[in-house]
Amino acid sequence: MPLIDYSFLNKILPKANIKKSFKKAKSAYLTRVRFATALFFFGMGFCFATWASRIPDLKLSLNLSEADLGTILFALPIGQLIAMPLSGKIVAKYGSRKIAIFGLLSYAFFLTLLGLPTQSWQLGLGLFLFGFFGNFCNIAVNTQGVYTQQLFEKPIMGSFHGSWSLAGFSGALVALILLYFKLNPFQHFVIVFGIIILLIAFNYRYLVETSTNIIEKKEQVSFFKIQDKSLIWLGVISFCCMASEGIMFDWSGVYFKEIVKAPGSLVVLGYTSFMVTMAIGRFLSDILVGKFGPRKVLIVSGFVISIGLYMAVLFPNLIACTLAFMLVGFGVSNVIPIVFNEAGKSKKVSTSIALTTVSSISFIGFLVGPPVIGYIADLTSLKYSFAFIGVFGVFISMLTFKLKLFR
């Protein structure tokens, strides 16, 4: 459970009306804790968006073909996968606060190294380390999000994931500005590293401290021996969501170009509309969960994902597909925040192990989904691929309806 020591407030509050002053100061301090956690989510997303924004430049500087780049990019998820069995245990042992600080700092540091390679194998090694330490950052920061949520009565988890999405836009905007001034990737990455150092320096002291002595006794079994079976089903729900999200990230542009026949720069309209509604949806998620409850929101979100994908299949024109991709973005926006928050409430394993279990299963969907779509598209059509993934939204709704966890 999260531990917050409020005793220091007594020393700085006026003696008159101490109870009222303490309550007000405590509320202000918790708001600052929430803001710090949100900034760590932002920093994590900012690093990833920064790397993604300079992929074309690195491809050009290293003279890589599409096949070469695709092979090298696979080093990042490999690093994440290898880190997964370790990250949950390390976060449980040393505490999410320490690992969140270390993880985000390492994530930003290895980002800078991605601007230095002169050979393809060097970029591959850098991406492996970027993914490896990125997973530690991901588990620790999400654990912080769950603990911070437990300090508040109203839902706030969605706003943390919204901060990650907002960082995607911010990273792309900063990249455009620095490209205007003709800064190379290494210079760009060093500037971002400096921003992350400042973010950590001004916010680390407000991260939630947790007790690890009880957790260490609880986690004496292998990561692969899942003690809480409900985590498997939460992982499957996340898997379906991440597969739907992955097809948007990797195939939305191709769909608009080949199926919708969007002219010129409008091929990015589908991806942009998806990202906008996903970010908005995550900031609205807390309001929706607070009003309707996580079960209803998840059921509706699953159907919205399916409706969006099948709408794109049945009406492959510019306006209809833009609206369809907006629906998919809004649908997937609510799933991960809700599932991660529910997983973090597990009483059988620590929060970090629970999140590692769920994220490991869901990550398989994000990793495997896009290539499977490619194979189906190659055998049939890209429209059939989207129709296949459209079933996953219905699975999300059905599993949520059946699971006792959400009742």
mmCIF file with all atom_site columns, C-alpha atoms in Angstrom, residues 235-361:
data_model
loop_
_atom_site.group_PDB
_atom_site.id
_atom_site.type_symbol
_atom_site.label_atom_id
_atom_site.label_alt_id
_atom_site.label_comp_id
_atom_site.label_asym_id
_atom_site.label_entity_id
_atom_site.label_seq_id
_atom_site.pdbx_PDB_ins_code
_atom_site.Cartn_x
_atom_site.Cartn_y
_atom_site.Cartn_z
_atom_site.occupancy
_atom_site.B_iso_or_equiv
_atom_site.pdbx_formal_charge
_atom_site.auth_seq_id
_atom_site.auth_comp_id
_atom_site.auth_asym_id
_atom_site.auth_atom_id
_atom_site.pdbx_PDB_model_num
ATOM 1   C CA . GLY A 1 235 ? -4.171  -9.761  -19.737 1.00 0.00 ? 235 GLY A CA 1
ATOM 2   C CA . VAL A 1 236 ? -6.397  -11.228 -22.469 1.00 0.00 ? 236 VAL A CA 1
ATOM 3   C CA . ILE A 1 237 ? -8.564  -8.093  -22.427 1.00 0.00 ? 237 ILE A CA 1
ATOM 4   C CA . SER A 1 238 ? -5.399  -6.000  -22.726 1.00 0.00 ? 238 SER A CA 1
ATOM 5   C CA . PHE A 1 239 ? -4.170  -8.295  -25.507 1.00 0.00 ? 239 PHE A CA 1
ATOM 6   C CA . CYS A 1 240 ? -7.318  -7.614  -27.535 1.00 0.00 ? 240 CYS A CA 1
ATOM 7   C CA . CYS A 1 241 ? -6.975  -3.882  -26.934 1.00 0.00 ? 241 CYS A CA 1
ATOM 8   C CA . MET A 1 242 ? -3.271  -3.736  -27.821 1.00 0.00 ? 242 MET A CA 1
ATOM 9   C CA . ALA A 1 243 ? -3.836  -5.740  -31.009 1.00 0.00 ? 243 ALA A CA 1
ATOM 10  C CA . SER A 1 244 ? -6.486  -3.194  -32.014 1.00 0.00 ? 244 SER A CA 1
ATOM 11  C CA . GLU A 1 245 ? -4.173  -0.343  -31.047 1.00 0.00 ? 245 GLU A CA 1
ATOM 12  C CA . GLY A 1 246 ? -1.243  -1.913  -32.886 1.00 0.00 ? 246 GLY A CA 1
ATOM 13  C CA . ILE A 1 247 ? -3.143  -2.125  -36.173 1.00 0.00 ? 247 ILE A CA 1
ATOM 14  C CA . MET A 1 248 ? -3.837  1.614   -35.894 1.00 0.00 ? 248 MET A CA 1
ATOM 15  C CA . PHE A 1 249 ? -0.205  2.484   -35.246 1.00 0.00 ? 249 PHE A CA 1
ATOM 16  C CA . ASP A 1 250 ? 1.247   0.313   -38.007 1.00 0.00 ? 250 ASP A CA 1
ATOM 17  C CA . TRP A 1 251 ? -1.452  -0.010  -40.659 1.00 0.00 ? 251 TRP A CA 1
ATOM 18  C CA . SER A 1 252 ? -3.708  3.078   -40.520 1.00 0.00 ? 252 SER A CA 1
ATOM 19  C CA . GLY A 1 253 ? -1.561  4.989   -43.023 1.00 0.00 ? 253 GLY A CA 1
ATOM 20  C CA . VAL A 1 254 ? -1.399  2.008   -45.361 1.00 0.00 ? 254 VAL A CA 1
ATOM 21  C CA . TYR A 1 255 ? -5.166  1.524   -45.112 1.00 0.00 ? 255 TYR A CA 1
ATOM 22  C CA . PHE A 1 256 ? -5.821  5.159   -46.024 1.00 0.00 ? 256 PHE A CA 1
ATOM 23  C CA . LYS A 1 257 ? -3.412  4.952   -48.939 1.00 0.00 ? 257 LYS A CA 1
ATOM 24  C CA . GLU A 1 258 ? -4.371  1.597   -50.448 1.00 0.00 ? 258 GLU A CA 1
ATOM 25  C CA . ILE A 1 259 ? -8.022  1.098   -49.446 1.00 0.00 ? 259 ILE A CA 1
ATOM 26  C CA . VAL A 1 260 ? -9.381  4.617   -48.918 1.00 0.00 ? 260 VAL A CA 1
ATOM 27  C CA . LYS A 1 261 ? -7.209  6.055   -51.712 1.00 0.00 ? 261 LYS A CA 1
ATOM 28  C CA . ALA A 1 262 ? -6.653  9.240   -49.712 1.00 0.00 ? 262 ALA A CA 1
ATOM 29  C CA . PRO A 1 263 ? -4.844  11.910  -51.742 1.00 0.00 ? 263 PRO A CA 1
ATOM 30  C CA . GLY A 1 264 ? -1.375  13.186  -50.813 1.00 0.00 ? 264 GLY A CA 1
ATOM 31  C CA . SER A 1 265 ? -0.793  14.136  -47.190 1.00 0.00 ? 265 SER A CA 1
ATOM 32  C CA . LEU A 1 266 ? -4.315  13.040  -46.204 1.00 0.00 ? 266 LEU A CA 1
ATOM 33  C CA . VAL A 1 267 ? -2.997  9.496   -45.793 1.00 0.00 ? 267 VAL A CA 1
ATOM 34  C CA . VAL A 1 268 ? -2.011  10.504  -42.234 1.00 0.00 ? 268 VAL A CA 1
ATOM 35  C CA . LEU A 1 269 ? -5.565  11.636  -41.429 1.00 0.00 ? 269 LEU A CA 1
ATOM 36  C CA . GLY A 1 270 ? -6.606  8.231   -40.110 1.00 0.00 ? 270 GLY A CA 1
ATOM 37  C CA . TYR A 1 271 ? -3.657  7.927   -37.721 1.00 0.00 ? 271 TYR A CA 1
ATOM 38  C CA . THR A 1 272 ? -4.043  11.535  -36.561 1.00 0.00 ? 272 THR A CA 1
ATOM 39  C CA . SER A 1 273 ? -7.766  11.197  -35.899 1.00 0.00 ? 273 SER A CA 1
ATOM 40  C CA . PHE A 1 274 ? -7.122  7.977   -33.969 1.00 0.00 ? 274 PHE A CA 1
ATOM 41  C CA . MET A 1 275 ? -4.426  9.593   -31.802 1.00 0.00 ? 275 MET A CA 1
ATOM 42  C CA . VAL A 1 276 ? -6.537  12.679  -31.065 1.00 0.00 ? 276 VAL A CA 1
ATOM 43  C CA . THR A 1 277 ? -9.574  10.753  -29.832 1.00 0.00 ? 277 THR A CA 1
ATOM 44  C CA . MET A 1 278 ? -7.401  8.288   -27.895 1.00 0.00 ? 278 MET A CA 1
ATOM 45  C CA . ALA A 1 279 ? -5.779  11.176  -25.996 1.00 0.00 ? 279 ALA A CA 1
ATOM 46  C CA . ILE A 1 280 ? -9.131  12.897  -25.382 1.00 0.00 ? 280 ILE A CA 1
ATOM 47  C CA . GLY A 1 281 ? -10.723 9.605   -24.347 1.00 0.00 ? 281 GLY A CA 1
ATOM 48  C CA . ARG A 1 282 ? -8.046  8.945   -21.752 1.00 0.00 ? 282 ARG A CA 1
ATOM 49  C CA . PHE A 1 283 ? -8.599  12.301  -20.104 1.00 0.00 ? 283 PHE A CA 1
ATOM 50  C CA . LEU A 1 284 ? -12.361 11.640  -20.128 1.00 0.00 ? 284 LEU A CA 1
ATOM 51  C CA . SER A 1 285 ? -11.899 8.065   -18.864 1.00 0.00 ? 285 SER A CA 1
ATOM 52  C CA . ASP A 1 286 ? -11.833 9.079   -15.192 1.00 0.00 ? 286 ASP A CA 1
ATOM 53  C CA . ILE A 1 287 ? -15.121 10.956  -15.537 1.00 0.00 ? 287 ILE A CA 1
ATOM 54  C CA . LEU A 1 288 ? -16.794 8.052   -17.325 1.00 0.00 ? 288 LEU A CA 1
ATOM 55  C CA . VAL A 1 289 ? -15.525 5.446   -14.843 1.00 0.00 ? 289 VAL A CA 1
ATOM 56  C CA . GLY A 1 290 ? -16.593 7.629   -11.914 1.00 0.00 ? 290 GLY A CA 1
ATOM 57  C CA . LYS A 1 291 ? -20.113 7.985   -13.336 1.00 0.00 ? 291 LYS A CA 1
ATOM 58  C CA . PHE A 1 292 ? -20.790 4.564   -14.887 1.00 0.00 ? 292 PHE A CA 1
ATOM 59  C CA . GLY A 1 293 ? -18.217 2.241   -13.286 1.00 0.00 ? 293 GLY A CA 1
ATOM 60  C CA . PRO A 1 294 ? -15.354 0.326   -14.956 1.00 0.00 ? 294 PRO A CA 1
ATOM 61  C CA . ARG A 1 295 ? -17.532 -2.616  -16.058 1.00 0.00 ? 295 ARG A CA 1
ATOM 62  C CA . LYS A 1 296 ? -19.965 -0.589  -18.172 1.00 0.00 ? 296 LYS A CA 1
ATOM 63  C CA . VAL A 1 297 ? -17.195 1.562   -19.633 1.00 0.00 ? 297 VAL A CA 1
ATOM 64  C CA . LEU A 1 298 ? -15.184 -1.515  -20.686 1.00 0.00 ? 298 LEU A CA 1
ATOM 65  C CA . ILE A 1 299 ? -18.199 -3.244  -22.259 1.00 0.00 ? 299 ILE A CA 1
ATOM 66  C CA . VAL A 1 300 ? -19.113 -0.145  -24.275 1.00 0.00 ? 300 VAL A CA 1
ATOM 67  C CA . SER A 1 301 ? -15.460 0.472   -25.209 1.00 0.00 ? 301 SER A CA 1
ATOM 68  C CA . GLY A 1 302 ? -15.158 -3.028  -26.680 1.00 0.00 ? 302 GLY A CA 1
ATOM 69  C CA . PHE A 1 303 ? -18.215 -2.538  -28.868 1.00 0.00 ? 303 PHE A CA 1
ATOM 70  C CA . VAL A 1 304 ? -17.020 0.925   -29.948 1.00 0.00 ? 304 VAL A CA 1
ATOM 71  C CA . ILE A 1 305 ? -13.704 -0.602  -31.112 1.00 0.00 ? 305 ILE A CA 1
ATOM 72  C CA . SER A 1 306 ? -15.536 -3.225  -33.181 1.00 0.00 ? 306 SER A CA 1
ATOM 73  C CA . ILE A 1 307 ? -18.023 -0.709  -34.618 1.00 0.00 ? 307 ILE A CA 1
ATOM 74  C CA . GLY A 1 308 ? -15.150 1.551   -35.659 1.00 0.00 ? 308 GLY A CA 1
ATOM 75  C CA . LEU A 1 309 ? -13.161 -1.201  -37.377 1.00 0.00 ? 309 LEU A CA 1
ATOM 76  C CA . TYR A 1 310 ? -16.173 -2.674  -39.197 1.00 0.00 ? 310 TYR A CA 1
ATOM 77  C CA . MET A 1 311 ? -17.305 0.795   -40.231 1.00 0.00 ? 311 MET A CA 1
ATOM 78  C CA . ALA A 1 312 ? -13.890 1.266   -41.880 1.00 0.00 ? 312 ALA A CA 1
ATOM 79  C CA . VAL A 1 313 ? -14.298 -2.081  -43.667 1.00 0.00 ? 313 VAL A CA 1
ATOM 80  C CA . LEU A 1 314 ? -17.852 -1.482  -44.898 1.00 0.00 ? 314 LEU A CA 1
ATOM 81  C CA . PHE A 1 315 ? -17.482 2.189   -45.864 1.00 0.00 ? 315 PHE A CA 1
ATOM 82  C CA . PRO A 1 316 ? -13.924 2.664   -47.192 1.00 0.00 ? 316 PRO A CA 1
ATOM 83  C CA . ASN A 1 317 ? -14.218 6.370   -48.035 1.00 0.00 ? 317 ASN A CA 1
ATOM 84  C CA . LEU A 1 318 ? -12.346 9.327   -46.543 1.00 0.00 ? 318 LEU A CA 1
ATOM 85  C CA . ILE A 1 319 ? -15.034 10.795  -44.275 1.00 0.00 ? 319 ILE A CA 1
ATOM 86  C CA . ALA A 1 320 ? -16.446 7.478   -43.021 1.00 0.00 ? 320 ALA A CA 1
ATOM 87  C CA . CYS A 1 321 ? -12.996 5.998   -42.308 1.00 0.00 ? 321 CYS A CA 1
ATOM 88  C CA . THR A 1 322 ? -11.859 9.130   -40.482 1.00 0.00 ? 322 THR A CA 1
ATOM 89  C CA . LEU A 1 323 ? -14.909 8.882   -38.216 1.00 0.00 ? 323 LEU A CA 1
ATOM 90  C CA . ALA A 1 324 ? -14.342 5.127   -37.877 1.00 0.00 ? 324 ALA A CA 1
ATOM 91  C CA . PHE A 1 325 ? -10.737 5.568   -36.751 1.00 0.00 ? 325 PHE A CA 1
ATOM 92  C CA . MET A 1 326 ? -11.893 8.220   -34.273 1.00 0.00 ? 326 MET A CA 1
ATOM 93  C CA . LEU A 1 327 ? -14.251 5.624   -32.773 1.00 0.00 ? 327 LEU A CA 1
ATOM 94  C CA . VAL A 1 328 ? -11.431 3.079   -32.490 1.00 0.00 ? 328 VAL A CA 1
ATOM 95  C CA . GLY A 1 329 ? -9.236  5.669   -30.755 1.00 0.00 ? 329 GLY A CA 1
ATOM 96  C CA . PHE A 1 330 ? -11.953 6.490   -28.236 1.00 0.00 ? 330 PHE A CA 1
ATOM 97  C CA . GLY A 1 331 ? -12.665 2.800   -27.650 1.00 0.00 ? 331 GLY A CA 1
ATOM 98  C CA . VAL A 1 332 ? -9.088  1.730   -26.912 1.00 0.00 ? 332 VAL A CA 1
ATOM 99  C CA . SER A 1 333 ? -8.449  4.823   -24.755 1.00 0.00 ? 333 SER A CA 1
ATOM 100 C CA . ASN A 1 334 ? -10.357 3.464   -21.759 1.00 0.00 ? 334 ASN A CA 1
ATOM 101 C CA . VAL A 1 335 ? -9.274  -0.176  -21.727 1.00 0.00 ? 335 VAL A CA 1
ATOM 102 C CA . ILE A 1 336 ? -5.638  -0.101  -20.542 1.00 0.00 ? 336 ILE A CA 1
ATOM 103 C CA . PRO A 1 337 ? -6.134  2.446   -17.695 1.00 0.00 ? 337 PRO A CA 1
ATOM 104 C CA . ILE A 1 338 ? -9.068  0.446   -16.317 1.00 0.00 ? 338 ILE A CA 1
ATOM 105 C CA . VAL A 1 339 ? -7.373  -2.955  -16.656 1.00 0.00 ? 339 VAL A CA 1
ATOM 106 C CA . PHE A 1 340 ? -4.085  -1.795  -15.119 1.00 0.00 ? 340 PHE A CA 1
ATOM 107 C CA . ASN A 1 341 ? -5.923  -0.228  -12.190 1.00 0.00 ? 341 ASN A CA 1
ATOM 108 C CA . GLU A 1 342 ? -7.916  -3.417  -11.560 1.00 0.00 ? 342 GLU A CA 1
ATOM 109 C CA . ALA A 1 343 ? -4.764  -5.548  -11.820 1.00 0.00 ? 343 ALA A CA 1
ATOM 110 C CA . GLY A 1 344 ? -3.018  -3.329  -9.296  1.00 0.00 ? 344 GLY A CA 1
ATOM 111 C CA . LYS A 1 345 ? -5.720  -4.133  -6.728  1.00 0.00 ? 345 LYS A CA 1
ATOM 112 C CA . SER A 1 346 ? -4.747  -7.825  -6.628  1.00 0.00 ? 346 SER A CA 1
ATOM 113 C CA . LYS A 1 347 ? -4.464  -9.151  -3.070  1.00 0.00 ? 347 LYS A CA 1
ATOM 114 C CA . LYS A 1 348 ? -2.491  -12.253 -4.047  1.00 0.00 ? 348 LYS A CA 1
ATOM 115 C CA . VAL A 1 349 ? 0.565   -10.628 -5.654  1.00 0.00 ? 349 VAL A CA 1
ATOM 116 C CA . SER A 1 350 ? 2.266   -7.251  -5.457  1.00 0.00 ? 350 SER A CA 1
ATOM 117 C CA . THR A 1 351 ? 1.215   -4.425  -7.735  1.00 0.00 ? 351 THR A CA 1
ATOM 118 C CA . SER A 1 352 ? 4.410   -4.599  -9.804  1.00 0.00 ? 352 SER A CA 1
ATOM 119 C CA . ILE A 1 353 ? 4.114   -8.367  -10.415 1.00 0.00 ? 353 ILE A CA 1
ATOM 120 C CA . ALA A 1 354 ? 0.415   -7.981  -11.290 1.00 0.00 ? 354 ALA A CA 1
ATOM 121 C CA . LEU A 1 355 ? 1.174   -5.228  -13.798 1.00 0.00 ? 355 LEU A CA 1
ATOM 122 C CA . THR A 1 356 ? 4.070   -7.207  -15.262 1.00 0.00 ? 356 THR A CA 1
ATOM 123 C CA . THR A 1 357 ? 1.803   -10.221 -15.772 1.00 0.00 ? 357 THR A CA 1
ATOM 124 C CA . VAL A 1 358 ? -0.935  -8.231  -17.490 1.00 0.00 ? 358 VAL A CA 1
ATOM 125 C CA . SER A 1 359 ? 1.429   -6.098  -19.569 1.00 0.00 ? 359 SER A CA 1
ATOM 126 C CA . SER A 1 360 ? 3.375   -9.191  -20.697 1.00 0.00 ? 360 SER A CA 1
ATOM 127 C CA . ILE A 1 361 ? 0.232   -10.800 -22.112 1.00 0.00 ? 361 ILE A CA 1
#
